[in-house]
XYZ file of C-alpha atoms in Angstrom:
649
model
C -121.678 -124.001 56.008
C -118.721 -126.347 55.771
C -117.273 -127.232 59.150
C -113.491 -126.970 59.260
C -111.190 -129.045 61.420
C -107.930 -128.233 63.097
C -105.319 -130.038 60.977
C -103.797 -133.031 62.697
C -100.667 -133.099 60.551
C -100.384 -129.348 60.014
C -99.135 -127.501 56.940
C -96.071 -128.932 55.346
C -94.126 -125.719 55.267
C -94.564 -125.010 58.936
C -93.201 -128.227 60.416
C -89.688 -129.487 59.998
C -89.193 -133.057 58.766
C -89.217 -135.563 60.279
C -91.741 -134.847 62.965
C -90.838 -135.945 66.486
C -92.043 -139.134 68.058
C -95.221 -138.986 70.065
C -93.268 -139.486 73.306
C -90.960 -136.585 72.472
C -93.914 -134.386 71.520
C -95.728 -135.224 74.756
C -92.645 -134.408 76.803
C -92.231 -131.074 74.998
C -95.931 -130.312 75.431
C -95.759 -130.860 79.178
C -92.595 -128.788 79.499
C -93.788 -125.855 77.382
C -97.538 -126.070 77.934
C -98.009 -122.620 79.573
C -96.005 -120.851 76.848
C -97.827 -122.678 74.054
C -101.254 -121.869 75.499
C -100.241 -118.230 75.923
C -99.134 -118.206 72.254
C -102.450 -119.686 71.079
C -104.453 -117.310 73.297
C -102.669 -114.296 71.842
C -103.305 -115.362 68.230
C -106.981 -116.190 68.761
C -109.457 -113.346 68.120
C -110.762 -111.438 71.176
C -114.218 -111.566 69.583
C -114.539 -115.133 70.909
C -115.147 -113.719 74.377
C -112.814 -114.226 77.290
C -114.072 -117.644 78.429
C -114.246 -119.246 74.997
C -110.889 -117.747 74.033
C -109.223 -119.334 77.076
C -110.841 -122.717 76.452
C -110.048 -122.592 72.744
C -106.374 -121.844 73.474
C -106.138 -124.950 75.650
C -107.989 -127.040 73.042
C -105.656 -125.904 70.250
C -102.555 -126.872 72.245
C -103.956 -130.194 73.414
C -104.881 -131.121 69.832
C -101.378 -130.336 68.575
C -100.007 -133.760 69.512
C -99.298 -135.982 66.505
C -101.579 -138.871 65.622
C -101.159 -141.728 63.229
C -98.071 -142.638 61.203
C -95.214 -140.098 61.074
C -95.088 -138.142 57.826
C -92.266 -136.308 56.107
C -92.503 -133.029 54.224
C -90.152 -131.350 51.831
C -91.180 -127.689 51.996
C -88.871 -124.961 53.222
C -88.608 -124.744 57.003
C -86.854 -122.737 59.695
C -83.352 -123.885 60.696
C -83.449 -127.249 62.430
C -83.103 -127.061 66.240
C -80.032 -128.663 67.751
C -81.601 -131.137 70.159
C -84.582 -133.507 69.931
C -86.296 -131.576 72.719
C -85.913 -128.275 70.856
C -87.020 -130.013 67.663
C -90.224 -131.238 69.298
C -90.889 -127.808 70.818
C -90.459 -126.059 67.449
C -92.715 -128.592 65.753
C -95.443 -128.079 68.371
C -95.058 -124.309 68.157
C -95.775 -124.401 64.433
C -98.773 -126.673 65.019
C -100.174 -124.322 67.663
C -99.839 -121.252 65.444
C -101.515 -123.094 62.576
C -104.301 -124.359 64.827
C -104.916 -120.912 66.349
C -105.057 -119.235 62.927
C -107.502 -121.914 61.732
C -109.599 -122.057 64.904
C -110.993 -118.575 64.363
C -113.141 -120.073 61.582
C -114.465 -123.017 63.579
C -117.743 -123.673 65.283
C -117.483 -124.515 69.006
C -118.423 -128.170 68.367
C -115.452 -128.624 66.035
C -112.993 -127.751 68.793
C -114.241 -130.151 71.472
C -113.607 -127.469 74.076
C -112.989 -128.434 77.706
C -116.348 -128.462 79.453
C -117.019 -125.894 82.198
C -120.512 -125.792 83.721
C -121.829 -123.085 86.024
C -118.613 -121.057 86.001
C -117.065 -118.303 83.939
C -113.290 -118.217 83.689
C -110.983 -115.525 82.395
C -107.390 -114.304 82.876
C -106.598 -111.948 85.684
C -107.105 -108.276 84.811
C -104.037 -106.131 84.174
C -103.401 -102.409 84.463
C -103.824 -99.463 82.137
C -100.860 -100.362 79.906
C -102.194 -103.897 79.483
C -105.619 -102.513 78.573
C -104.108 -100.267 75.877
C -102.087 -103.190 74.472
C -105.135 -105.466 74.508
C -107.121 -102.899 72.509
C -104.272 -102.542 70.009
C -104.034 -106.324 69.590
C -107.779 -106.615 69.044
C -107.555 -104.108 66.198
C -105.002 -106.048 64.112
C -105.234 -109.269 62.105
C -104.488 -112.666 63.738
C -101.303 -113.093 61.680
C -99.990 -109.791 63.075
C -100.635 -111.015 66.621
C -98.882 -114.263 65.705
C -95.875 -112.367 64.326
C -95.667 -110.278 67.504
C -95.865 -113.345 69.741
C -93.294 -115.310 67.773
C -90.721 -112.520 67.855
C -91.365 -111.177 71.379
C -92.410 -114.239 73.373
C -90.792 -117.081 71.432
C -87.638 -115.153 70.518
C -87.615 -116.145 66.844
C -85.602 -114.149 64.336
C -87.712 -112.342 61.714
C -86.750 -114.801 58.969
C -87.663 -117.776 61.190
C -90.986 -116.205 62.108
C -91.693 -115.394 58.449
C -91.014 -118.995 57.405
C -93.242 -120.373 60.150
C -96.069 -117.964 59.250
C -95.791 -118.843 55.573
C -96.073 -122.513 56.422
C -99.122 -121.763 58.568
C -100.900 -120.348 55.537
C -100.180 -116.626 55.943
C -99.940 -115.178 52.435
C -97.838 -112.118 53.320
C -95.682 -112.896 56.384
C -93.359 -109.940 55.739
C -96.285 -107.536 55.939
C -97.474 -109.211 59.142
C -94.019 -108.783 60.705
C -93.866 -105.131 59.615
C -97.293 -104.496 61.129
C -96.154 -106.197 64.344
C -93.120 -103.891 64.492
C -95.368 -100.838 64.075
C -97.663 -102.078 66.814
C -94.687 -102.709 69.085
C -93.469 -99.126 68.556
C -96.800 -97.633 69.601
C -97.001 -99.449 72.946
C -95.759 -97.622 76.014
C -93.510 -99.677 78.253
C -92.036 -103.087 77.427
C -94.548 -105.027 75.285
C -92.757 -108.335 75.919
C -93.096 -107.866 79.680
C -96.757 -106.933 79.285
C -97.477 -110.018 77.164
C -95.845 -112.223 79.812
C -98.053 -110.694 82.509
C -101.217 -112.160 84.056
C -103.533 -110.245 81.682
C -102.405 -112.518 78.823
C -101.957 -115.757 80.799
C -104.764 -118.250 80.054
C -103.269 -120.787 82.476
C -103.878 -118.630 85.556
C -107.538 -117.707 85.497
C -110.251 -116.305 87.759
C -113.468 -118.253 88.273
C -116.864 -116.618 88.709
C -120.342 -118.136 88.869
C -122.727 -117.572 86.000
C -126.130 -115.942 86.498
C -127.401 -117.971 89.480
C -130.979 -116.711 89.235
C -131.222 -117.661 85.576
C -129.767 -121.094 86.305
C -132.390 -121.614 89.019
C -135.127 -120.660 86.562
C -133.700 -123.076 84.012
C -133.539 -125.781 86.657
C -137.201 -125.185 87.466
C -138.121 -125.495 83.803
C -136.225 -128.788 83.570
C -138.113 -130.166 86.593
C -141.416 -129.088 85.015
C -140.541 -130.837 81.739
C -139.706 -134.044 83.606
C -142.988 -133.927 85.531
C -145.042 -133.398 82.379
C -143.320 -136.248 80.582
C -143.908 -138.605 83.500
C -147.597 -137.626 83.541
C -147.900 -138.442 79.855
C -148.626 -134.864 78.788
C -147.269 -134.116 75.304
C -144.916 -131.140 75.348
C -143.410 -129.304 72.397
C -139.683 -129.848 72.836
C -138.700 -126.467 71.483
C -141.145 -124.598 73.741
C -139.651 -125.657 77.065
C -136.013 -126.231 76.142
C -134.186 -123.827 78.507
C -131.095 -123.428 76.334
C -132.889 -122.941 73.019
C -131.944 -119.595 71.484
C -134.854 -117.154 71.343
C -136.251 -116.318 67.906
C -134.965 -113.129 66.329
C -137.315 -110.334 67.434
C -139.058 -108.269 64.811
C -138.192 -104.607 64.435
C -140.522 -102.339 66.397
C -143.213 -100.825 64.256
C -143.577 -97.073 63.978
C -146.232 -95.249 65.981
C -148.461 -96.739 68.695
C -147.842 -100.301 67.478
C -144.230 -100.264 68.717
C -143.601 -103.519 70.581
C -141.552 -103.332 73.809
C -141.309 -107.134 73.843
C -138.823 -106.834 70.970
C -136.315 -104.898 73.080
C -132.957 -106.618 73.562
C -131.686 -107.208 77.091
C -128.080 -108.199 77.804
C -127.095 -110.814 80.354
C -126.271 -109.071 83.683
C -122.814 -110.691 83.696
C -121.958 -110.139 80.032
C -119.679 -107.176 80.766
C -117.298 -109.436 82.722
C -116.896 -111.970 79.906
C -116.740 -110.117 76.611
C -114.127 -108.476 74.429
C -116.563 -105.595 73.782
C -116.721 -103.619 76.999
C -119.131 -100.969 75.746
C -122.861 -100.213 75.674
C -123.615 -103.644 74.198
C -122.589 -105.146 77.563
C -124.962 -102.992 79.634
C -127.846 -104.934 81.213
C -131.349 -103.501 81.552
C -131.631 -101.759 84.925
C -134.158 -99.654 86.781
C -137.469 -100.232 88.550
C -139.625 -99.898 85.408
C -137.958 -102.304 82.977
C -141.204 -104.291 83.011
C -143.453 -101.298 82.350
C -144.503 -102.130 78.797
C -146.645 -98.995 78.493
C -143.702 -96.724 79.281
C -141.370 -98.676 77.017
C -143.910 -98.552 74.211
C -144.181 -94.766 74.502
C -140.382 -94.481 74.368
C -140.211 -96.614 71.219
C -143.041 -94.650 69.639
C -141.212 -91.405 70.364
C -138.068 -92.700 68.660
C -140.107 -93.946 65.711
C -141.330 -90.413 65.050
C -143.895 -89.640 67.726
C -144.806 -86.103 68.730
C -142.221 -85.216 71.380
C -139.593 -82.556 71.937
C -136.602 -83.885 70.038
C -132.954 -83.037 70.520
C -129.902 -84.466 68.755
C -126.204 -83.941 69.288
C -124.254 -82.635 66.261
C -124.298 -84.929 63.214
C -126.488 -87.558 64.886
C -129.136 -89.194 62.696
C -132.695 -88.728 63.971
C -134.095 -91.713 62.065
C -135.823 -94.621 63.872
C -133.625 -97.611 64.711
C -133.193 -100.129 61.889
C -133.434 -103.073 64.312
C -134.789 -103.611 67.820
C -132.701 -101.514 70.223
C -131.359 -102.680 73.561
C -132.930 -101.534 76.805
C -130.349 -100.071 79.184
C -132.537 -98.396 81.803
C -136.157 -97.665 82.694
C -136.964 -96.005 85.990
C -137.757 -92.863 87.957
C -135.230 -90.050 88.216
C -136.075 -86.902 90.194
C -139.780 -87.521 89.662
C -139.491 -88.081 85.898
C -139.774 -91.395 84.062
C -136.608 -92.081 82.054
C -135.933 -94.778 79.446
C -132.466 -95.279 77.957
C -132.095 -97.257 74.720
C -129.140 -98.192 72.476
C -129.298 -99.326 68.844
C -125.596 -100.094 68.403
C -124.814 -96.640 66.985
C -126.817 -94.209 69.086
C -128.145 -93.642 72.578
C -131.744 -92.504 72.977
C -132.977 -91.020 76.266
C -136.734 -90.655 76.593
C -137.976 -88.525 79.497
C -141.534 -88.053 80.764
C -141.648 -85.210 83.284
C -144.141 -85.280 86.172
C -147.727 -84.417 85.276
C -148.078 -80.771 84.350
C -144.319 -80.186 84.221
C -143.929 -80.237 80.437
C -143.980 -82.483 77.395
C -142.001 -85.702 76.943
C -138.564 -85.295 75.367
C -136.258 -87.498 73.333
C -132.490 -86.913 73.151
C -130.359 -88.782 70.597
C -126.554 -88.963 70.680
C -123.942 -90.949 68.777
C -122.285 -93.762 70.686
C -120.591 -95.859 67.991
C -117.157 -97.268 68.760
C -117.527 -96.558 72.486
C -115.137 -98.260 74.883
C -114.559 -98.926 78.569
C -114.210 -95.188 79.290
C -116.616 -93.514 76.860
C -119.331 -96.071 77.674
C -118.743 -95.764 81.416
C -121.477 -93.213 82.151
C -124.555 -91.579 80.652
C -126.354 -88.420 81.751
C -129.822 -89.410 82.979
C -131.073 -86.003 84.099
C -129.969 -82.416 84.644
C -131.891 -80.467 87.270
C -131.315 -77.526 89.563
C -129.844 -79.928 92.124
C -127.234 -81.172 89.679
C -126.615 -83.916 87.141
C -127.475 -87.559 87.719
C -125.550 -90.222 85.816
C -126.145 -93.879 85.084
C -122.848 -95.720 85.514
C -121.725 -98.779 83.583
C -121.905 -102.120 85.412
C -118.092 -102.370 85.393
C -117.597 -99.168 87.412
C -116.487 -100.138 90.931
C -115.839 -96.660 92.405
C -117.071 -93.161 91.590
C -115.983 -89.764 92.853
C -116.330 -86.079 92.015
C -113.529 -83.553 91.765
C -112.979 -79.955 90.690
C -110.318 -79.690 87.992
C -109.269 -76.310 89.383
C -108.330 -77.934 92.715
C -105.950 -80.789 91.794
C -104.608 -81.180 95.331
C -108.082 -81.767 96.780
C -109.106 -85.400 97.003
C -112.106 -86.602 95.026
C -115.388 -86.657 96.947
C -117.224 -89.973 97.072
C -120.265 -90.065 94.796
C -123.179 -92.138 96.114
C -124.436 -94.746 93.643
C -127.707 -96.668 93.934
C -127.819 -100.429 93.312
C -129.237 -99.799 89.822
C -126.212 -97.632 88.900
C -127.849 -94.195 89.254
C -125.674 -91.621 91.004
C -126.656 -88.903 93.375
C -126.897 -85.390 91.918
C -123.555 -83.844 90.991
C -123.743 -80.050 91.413
C -121.979 -77.773 88.966
C -118.653 -76.327 90.071
C -118.707 -73.004 91.833
C -117.092 -69.788 90.631
C -113.744 -70.765 92.095
C -110.658 -71.577 90.087
C -108.790 -69.121 87.873
C -109.917 -65.563 87.451
C -112.454 -65.305 84.649
C -112.946 -69.095 84.523
C -115.177 -71.072 86.841
C -114.256 -74.498 88.100
C -114.957 -77.635 86.076
C -116.588 -80.603 87.796
C -115.531 -84.021 86.524
C -116.182 -87.608 87.531
C -113.310 -89.824 88.603
C -114.275 -93.439 87.921
C -112.509 -96.724 88.566
C -113.106 -99.905 86.566
C -113.759 -103.224 88.255
C -110.733 -105.456 88.768
C -112.686 -108.138 86.903
C -111.849 -106.425 83.602
C -108.754 -104.307 84.344
C -106.661 -103.626 87.428
C -105.875 -100.176 88.791
C -107.664 -98.312 85.998
C -109.074 -94.938 87.055
C -110.019 -92.181 84.616
C -111.720 -88.786 84.327
C -114.851 -87.888 82.367
C -116.405 -84.434 81.999
C -119.998 -83.530 81.171
C -119.771 -81.374 78.035
C -123.444 -81.604 77.114
C -125.292 -84.370 75.306
C -125.628 -87.806 76.857
C -122.076 -89.156 77.105
C -119.383 -87.408 79.188
C -116.028 -86.885 77.457
C -112.920 -88.843 78.473
C -110.016 -86.613 79.604
C -106.415 -87.768 79.050
C -102.989 -86.143 78.874
C -99.684 -86.733 77.098
C -96.745 -85.343 79.062
C -93.613 -83.937 77.507
C -91.135 -86.818 77.019
C -87.694 -86.661 78.576
C -84.748 -86.078 76.203
C -83.922 -89.199 74.219
C -87.212 -90.896 75.162
C -89.659 -91.839 72.363
C -92.950 -90.002 72.133
C -95.487 -90.994 74.744
C -99.043 -92.184 74.369
C -102.074 -90.490 75.965
C -102.520 -91.624 79.537
C -105.100 -91.266 82.276
C -104.996 -87.944 84.110
C -105.795 -89.190 87.608
C -102.271 -88.909 89.049
C -100.895 -85.753 90.689
C -99.062 -84.601 87.548
C -102.023 -85.262 85.258
C -104.431 -83.451 87.576
C -102.060 -80.483 87.858
C -101.793 -80.374 84.060
C -105.556 -80.389 83.557
C -105.950 -77.684 86.210
C -104.202 -75.396 83.707
C -106.402 -76.538 80.791
C -109.812 -76.834 82.432
C -110.959 -73.482 81.044
C -110.730 -74.895 77.505
C -113.580 -77.323 78.166
C -116.235 -74.620 78.341
C -115.855 -73.878 74.636
C -116.498 -77.522 73.743
C -119.980 -77.850 75.220
C -122.745 -79.336 73.081
C -120.399 -80.126 70.184
C -120.508 -83.930 70.348
C -117.084 -84.379 71.977
C -116.123 -87.910 73.064
C -112.574 -87.283 74.363
C -110.080 -84.496 75.004
C -106.327 -85.068 75.216
C -103.902 -82.470 76.540
C -100.619 -82.933 74.628
C -97.495 -81.152 75.855
C -95.565 -81.065 72.597
C -92.649 -78.684 73.338
C -90.879 -76.732 76.071
C -89.043 -73.435 75.513
C -86.691 -71.306 77.586
C -88.024 -67.742 77.508
C -85.834 -64.772 76.531
C -84.336 -62.553 79.220
C -84.230 -65.510 81.605
C -87.959 -65.185 82.199
C -88.415 -68.873 82.881
C -89.639 -71.881 80.983
C -92.755 -72.030 78.820
C -94.752 -75.087 77.860
C -96.519 -75.515 74.530
C -99.760 -77.481 74.776
C -102.236 -78.699 72.174
C -105.612 -79.809 73.533
C -107.325 -81.995 70.951
C -111.059 -82.647 71.205
C -112.256 -85.723 69.294
C -115.912 -85.876 68.307
C -118.044 -88.982 67.906
C -118.122 -88.475 64.135
C -114.307 -88.512 63.915
C -113.495 -84.846 63.382
C -111.325 -82.955 65.817
C -110.547 -79.487 67.100
C -107.100 -78.367 68.228
C -106.525 -75.554 70.746
C -102.882 -74.508 71.131
C -101.918 -72.793 74.379
C -98.631 -71.196 75.440
C -98.222 -71.697 79.181
C -95.783 -69.178 80.645
C -94.826 -68.632 84.289
C -97.390 -66.447 86.054
C -97.409 -64.817 89.475
C -101.029 -65.842 90.011
C -103.271 -68.439 88.366
C -104.889 -67.129 85.216
C -107.076 -68.642 82.496
C -105.085 -70.139 79.640
C -106.639 -68.848 76.445
C -105.734 -70.545 73.159
C -103.099 -68.976 70.939
C -105.041 -70.441 68.041
C -108.031 -72.775 67.637
C -108.265 -74.959 64.534
C -111.547 -76.777 63.772
C -111.932 -79.914 61.657
C -108.284 -80.957 61.776
C -106.292 -84.136 62.320
C -103.491 -82.164 63.997
C -102.397 -83.056 67.529
C -103.823 -86.550 67.170
C -102.842 -90.009 66.046
C -102.967 -89.021 62.353
C -101.496 -85.534 62.794
C -98.422 -85.857 64.983
C -96.511 -82.866 63.557
C -97.459 -79.395 64.773
C -95.846 -75.942 64.702
C -97.307 -72.857 66.394
C -96.236 -69.330 67.262
C -97.458 -66.606 69.607
C -96.549 -63.033 70.539
C -95.138 -62.647 74.043
C -94.095 -59.657 76.101
C -91.238 -60.038 78.556
C -91.386 -58.643 82.124
C -89.222 -55.751 80.863
C -91.781 -54.910 78.156
C -89.918 -56.262 75.124
C -92.145 -57.879 72.480
C -91.142 -61.231 71.020
C -92.442 -63.838 68.633
C -92.173 -67.294 70.172
C -92.600 -70.469 68.146
C -92.166 -74.183 68.821
C -92.696 -77.451 66.994
C -93.186 -81.088 67.864
C -90.347 -83.605 67.923
C -89.974 -84.048 64.132
C -89.387 -80.318 63.555
C -85.675 -79.570 63.030
C -85.840 -75.961 61.850
C -88.216 -72.957 61.903
C -88.465 -69.994 59.528
C -90.616 -66.904 60.221
C -91.687 -64.466 57.500
C -94.029 -61.502 57.178
C -94.202 -59.107 60.115
C -91.319 -60.938 61.813
C -88.408 -62.408 59.860
C -86.203 -64.912 61.639
C -84.727 -68.376 61.322
C -83.706 -70.976 63.922
C -82.290 -74.468 63.953
C -84.093 -76.954 66.152
C -87.615 -77.006 67.537
C -87.958 -73.505 69.058
C -87.607 -69.903 67.880
C -87.591 -66.575 69.778
C -87.274 -63.294 67.835
C -87.968 -59.640 68.626
C -91.235 -58.412 67.111
C -90.825 -54.719 66.340
C -93.768 -54.309 63.963
C -97.362 -55.469 63.729
C -99.132 -57.696 61.257
C -99.318 -61.332 60.338
C -96.385 -63.685 60.646
C -96.022 -66.844 58.568
C -94.253 -69.853 60.060
C -92.711 -72.770 58.195
C -91.091 -75.760 59.840
C -88.567 -78.134 58.332
C -89.164 -81.774 59.235
C -86.538 -84.426 59.789
C -87.617 -86.270 56.636
C -87.195 -83.123 54.508
C -90.865 -82.152 54.459
C -92.259 -78.694 55.177
C -94.865 -77.961 57.844
C -96.940 -74.757 57.794
C -97.320 -73.313 61.290
C -100.184 -71.627 63.105
C -99.860 -68.112 64.500
C -102.163 -65.177 65.257
C -101.464 -61.615 64.171
C -98.622 -60.021 66.154
C -100.414 -56.749 66.606
């Protein structure tokens, strides 16, 4: 593979002619060093890992200084700055962007990274908004991140940014700028302020030691090598080299020949220094990770052995195509449990105590998991409750009843290996006709994100579902993004929607978002109603939408859906327009048809059993007859949206 180099002279179109003197460039580098490193860090791919990304950002900026004889270029450039200092800064900025876009293709040796031994370094963790922005940035191309940084952090006009990107080798700078604008519109809060925060500052970093035990082992190996060499004993260099990468393990064979030595095991500290905070960052934990007989039986079971087998909906039951990773092997409530992950699925193998039944294997999808959906796994369900294995980045764990939002979460005991105490099911309390719903309230370590707490609910399978909510925006405020439901308002909202979770059990749900899409003043001054769409996302990508009309009630009551729509994109990222209607009876006994639409609906027409028309997002009409009503909504862009409504009989 050809090894690339960061250009010393840069692309001709990106750097104005003539380039500044070395003294001027050095002065500008010293003055603007933090901003330039932040720019490089933002452009670089998160897949480098947090430590290497920080070091690479510094290397890119430090290598931006000119070398050799000054050279002129004649390509089109941004407008020339007014002063030599501004000229040098603009020239360095273009060099940094070019170097960062090129550095993603380089091997570590080509960068001559600053050397850090025995320590891991990474920027300070931010809050929930920073985490959402970081995920969004990781999902776009480097040139889009560069366009966002140039316009938000560097303050360049779009045409200046486009010219700089073109000179840096970006083939479609206009598309990169348009994508940056779309990304900017989806971020809650001020993206410029977030990007200037500590989460994205590679000049203010935290330092942590690496795996001290592993370093001691490596040190012991080095001493042994030295002793053997001094004694004149020939040693194979590759056999005792502590830093030599291990050979790629062979895939486990089917049946009794399955090899537990091929299992992958992550570094215990990987979760704190990776851009993929998911199951791939889980280390192997539990008291029986060295029990090769148990591990072999688990692999044999997954390869097709005779065991009770259970799969969540639309999960492949085939053996893993490559050696899986070992996440846990230990004893749980008297049973031996092994948890494996092949990059797409979780496999939980359970051997009950002698005479208590046959071994069982449960498979569940886990692809595209993240910091919340990979935060916990169900290890066992017994009469005493449910035990979970928590991710290594979970710093605090509690239990709460969704039906009691004002009650503080109860502390959940967690063993050193991440196994929780049993979590009993909720009692019959809560709303009439709907028992309570027990959820976990977890908090991520400040080493990856600050002040990030979230809720997960056990809906069957292996992975609890992440619960979020999207409150109704204030007038004139853009639509909001889903947020964590751990605050007083979010908990109160989910207390009214907790009964919906029971209908989602064992359906492969990964997340549920409660979206408050419209508010409506009720006829006859009966109060204010709230229209809610609870969207359940499954691991395979399909979704279910449950629309609920929440009206004032004298006593708590279960909120049953007006309509449930399976296999739909509605109420989600790719289905942001929704219109629904429901019959309603006023306190005086008058029957009405109520309807409401999301923010792009500008008119509603009802036909069939009820005929009415309204301008705006809501409609209320008397419903004298019975039968089916058809709703159509007019969108702001001229489109038509078919609404959902049950029969009004």
